[in-house]
C-alpha atoms as a printed R data frame, in Angstrom:
    type eleno elety resid chain resno       x       y       z
1   ATOM     1    CA   MET     A     1  -4.309 -19.277  -3.920
2   ATOM     2    CA   PRO     A     2  -5.536 -19.489  -0.363
3   ATOM     3    CA   ARG     A     3  -7.609 -16.624   0.852
4   ATOM     4    CA   GLY     A     4  -7.867 -15.559   4.419
5   ATOM     5    CA   ASN     A     5  -7.110 -12.830   6.864
6   ATOM     6    CA   ALA     A     6  -3.994 -10.702   6.786
7   ATOM     7    CA   ASN     A     7  -2.231 -13.177   9.083
8   ATOM     8    CA   SER     A     8  -2.666 -16.134   6.718
9   ATOM     9    CA   ARG     A     9   0.496 -17.536   5.195
10  ATOM    10    CA   PHE     A    10   1.216 -16.343   1.656
11  ATOM    11    CA   GLN     A    11   1.429 -19.077  -0.921
12  ATOM    12    CA   MET     A    12   2.086 -18.477  -4.561
13  ATOM    13    CA   ARG     A    13   0.200 -20.648  -7.015
14  ATOM    14    CA   SER     A    14   2.408 -22.237  -9.655
15  ATOM    15    CA   VAL     A    15   1.801 -23.982 -12.938
16  ATOM    16    CA   ASN     A    16   4.208 -26.260 -14.789
17  ATOM    17    CA   LEU     A    17   3.923 -25.265 -18.442
18  ATOM    18    CA   GLU     A    18   6.461 -27.819 -19.610
19  ATOM    19    CA   ALA     A    19   4.664 -30.847 -18.126
20  ATOM    20    CA   GLY     A    20   4.015 -33.382 -20.862
21  ATOM    21    CA   ARG     A    21   6.469 -31.630 -23.192
22  ATOM    22    CA   PRO     A    22   3.909 -29.530 -25.096
23  ATOM    23    CA   ALA     A    23   4.640 -27.420 -28.143
24  ATOM    24    CA   ALA     A    24   5.221 -23.755 -27.365
25  ATOM    25    CA   ALA     A    25   1.734 -22.774 -28.597
26  ATOM    26    CA   GLN     A    26   0.124 -25.317 -26.257
27  ATOM    27    CA   ALA     A    27   2.229 -24.087 -23.334
28  ATOM    28    CA   VAL     A    28   1.205 -20.480 -24.033
29  ATOM    29    CA   ALA     A    29  -2.459 -21.531 -24.145
30  ATOM    30    CA   ARG     A    30  -1.960 -23.293 -20.785
31  ATOM    31    CA   MET     A    31  -0.318 -20.147 -19.422
32  ATOM    32    CA   ASN     A    32  -3.176 -17.933 -20.642
33  ATOM    33    CA   GLN     A    33  -5.647 -20.219 -18.892
34  ATOM    34    CA   ALA     A    34  -3.611 -20.196 -15.668
35  ATOM    35    CA   VAL     A    35  -3.244 -16.402 -15.723
36  ATOM    36    CA   ALA     A    36  -6.985 -15.924 -16.262
37  ATOM    37    CA   SER     A    37  -7.820 -18.377 -13.484
38  ATOM    38    CA   ALA     A    38  -5.345 -16.881 -11.014
39  ATOM    39    CA   ARG     A    39  -6.514 -13.364 -11.771
40  ATOM    40    CA   ALA     A    40 -10.182 -14.316 -11.407
41  ATOM    41    CA   SER     A    41  -9.472 -15.965  -8.053
42  ATOM    42    CA   GLY     A    42  -7.853 -12.810  -6.688
43  ATOM    43    CA   ALA     A    43  -4.318 -14.199  -6.631
44  ATOM    44    CA   LYS     A    44  -1.545 -11.666  -6.209
45  ATOM    45    CA   ALA     A    45   1.157 -13.708  -7.953
46  ATOM    46    CA   LEU     A    46   1.648 -16.771 -10.124
47  ATOM    47    CA   LYS     A    47   4.832 -18.741 -10.758
48  ATOM    48    CA   LEU     A    48   5.189 -20.122 -14.275
49  ATOM    49    CA   ILE     A    49   7.562 -23.055 -14.655
50  ATOM    50    CA   HIS     A    50   8.577 -23.161 -18.302
51  ATOM    51    CA   GLY     A    51  12.083 -24.572 -18.176
52  ATOM    52    CA   TYR     A    52  15.132 -23.117 -19.824
53  ATOM    53    CA   GLY     A    53  15.332 -25.383 -22.835
54  ATOM    54    CA   SER     A    54  17.763 -28.100 -23.786
55  ATOM    55    CA   SER     A    55  19.507 -26.087 -26.514
56  ATOM    56    CA   GLY     A    56  21.443 -23.981 -24.025
57  ATOM    57    CA   LYS     A    57  20.003 -20.824 -25.634
58  ATOM    58    CA   GLY     A    58  16.623 -20.774 -23.923
59  ATOM    59    CA   GLY     A    59  13.718 -22.882 -25.069
60  ATOM    60    CA   ALA     A    60  10.803 -21.960 -27.286
61  ATOM    61    CA   ILE     A    61   8.330 -22.204 -24.402
62  ATOM    62    CA   ARG     A    62  10.312 -19.747 -22.306
63  ATOM    63    CA   LEU     A    63  10.628 -17.265 -25.158
64  ATOM    64    CA   GLU     A    64   6.985 -17.458 -26.235
65  ATOM    65    CA   VAL     A    65   5.663 -17.254 -22.665
66  ATOM    66    CA   ARG     A    66   7.669 -14.114 -22.015
67  ATOM    67    CA   ARG     A    67   6.564 -12.536 -25.308
68  ATOM    68    CA   GLU     A    68   2.945 -13.184 -24.368
69  ATOM    69    CA   LEU     A    69   3.487 -11.786 -20.862
70  ATOM    70    CA   GLN     A    70   4.954  -8.627 -22.394
71  ATOM    71    CA   ARG     A    71   1.772  -8.258 -24.464
72  ATOM    72    CA   LYS     A    72  -0.373  -8.830 -21.377
73  ATOM    73    CA   ARG     A    73   1.568  -6.246 -19.390
74  ATOM    74    CA   THR     A    74   1.260  -3.687 -22.193
75  ATOM    75    CA   ALA     A    75  -2.496  -4.385 -22.433
76  ATOM    76    CA   GLY     A    76  -2.901  -3.989 -18.667
77  ATOM    77    CA   GLN     A    77  -3.961  -7.612 -18.145
78  ATOM    78    CA   ILE     A    78  -1.169  -8.215 -15.635
79  ATOM    79    CA   ARG     A    79   0.657  -5.791 -13.385
80  ATOM    80    CA   ASP     A    80   4.168  -7.048 -14.137
81  ATOM    81    CA   PHE     A    81   6.294 -10.136 -14.678
82  ATOM    82    CA   ILE     A    82   9.732 -10.966 -13.420
83  ATOM    83    CA   PRO     A    83  12.021 -13.393 -15.252
84  ATOM    84    CA   GLY     A    84  13.493 -15.924 -12.835
85  ATOM    85    CA   GLU     A    85  17.021 -14.722 -13.513
86  ATOM    86    CA   GLU     A    86  15.938 -11.263 -12.252
87  ATOM    87    CA   PHE     A    87  13.940 -12.526  -9.258
88  ATOM    88    CA   SER     A    88  16.336 -11.152  -6.632
89  ATOM    89    CA   PRO     A    89  17.083  -7.978  -4.691
90  ATOM    90    CA   PHE     A    90  19.929  -7.276  -7.122
91  ATOM    91    CA   SER     A    91  17.732  -6.404 -10.122
92  ATOM    92    CA   PRO     A    92  15.282  -3.553 -10.643
93  ATOM    93    CA   ALA     A    93  12.535  -6.042 -11.592
94  ATOM    94    CA   GLY     A    94  13.145  -8.049  -8.420
95  ATOM    95    CA   ARG     A    95  13.027  -4.945  -6.266
96  ATOM    96    CA   ARG     A    96   9.780  -3.833  -7.951
97  ATOM    97    CA   ALA     A    97   8.261  -7.239  -7.238
98  ATOM    98    CA   LEU     A    98   9.251  -7.145  -3.575
99  ATOM    99    CA   GLY     A    99   7.959  -3.610  -3.272
100 ATOM   100    CA   ALA     A   100   4.582  -4.797  -4.535
101 ATOM   101    CA   LEU     A   101   4.532  -8.087  -2.632
102 ATOM   102    CA   PRO     A   102   7.225  -8.495   0.070
103 ATOM   103    CA   GLU     A   103   6.123 -12.097   0.738
104 ATOM   104    CA   LEU     A   104   7.785 -13.124  -2.536
105 ATOM   105    CA   SER     A   105  11.137 -13.174  -0.740
106 ATOM   106    CA   ARG     A   106  10.026 -16.419   0.951
107 ATOM   107    CA   ASP     A   107   9.714 -18.264  -2.358
108 ATOM   108    CA   PRO     A   108  12.342 -21.034  -2.751
109 ATOM   109    CA   ASP     A   109  13.383 -19.649  -6.167
110 ATOM   110    CA   TYR     A   110  13.988 -16.155  -4.828
111 ATOM   111    CA   SER     A   111  17.555 -15.020  -5.508
112 ATOM   112    CA   ARG     A   112  18.522 -18.274  -7.293
113 ATOM   113    CA   SER     A   113  18.774 -16.944 -10.871
114 ATOM   114    CA   ASN     A   114  16.424 -19.666 -12.105
115 ATOM   115    CA   MET     A   115  15.991 -19.034 -15.835
116 ATOM   116    CA   GLY     A   116  13.326 -21.750 -15.972
117 ATOM   117    CA   ILE     A   117  10.646 -19.725 -14.158
118 ATOM   118    CA   THR     A   118   8.812 -16.434 -14.477
119 ATOM   119    CA   ILE     A   119   6.794 -14.691 -11.754
120 ATOM   120    CA   VAL     A   120   3.575 -12.910 -12.757
121 ATOM   121    CA   LEU     A   121   2.103 -10.152 -10.580
122 ATOM   122    CA   PHE     A   122  -1.556  -9.104 -10.663
């Protein structure tokens, strides 16, 4: 995540958890590493690309990543997370995210109901 003065352009770091088609446990380990790195660098947000899954019901990576993020939120390790399908001004989670970081509205996935991503806030 670029650092700079208040006038610098906001860019959200992203990590593709489904690259290389890992097992869900490997993807969660990759996510934990990315969250720790982003948090340590002072990032305000992180986009996780986990895909939706080919079954039509939501893939194992997506489900396990979101379970782990729930644990992290409860433990106070992250501020919040917003499922891609709620990343819009029409959901309470989306409004909370924009309230915390208005720059998120410039993300290309904003308001697209993308079930294959999750936004993490620090």
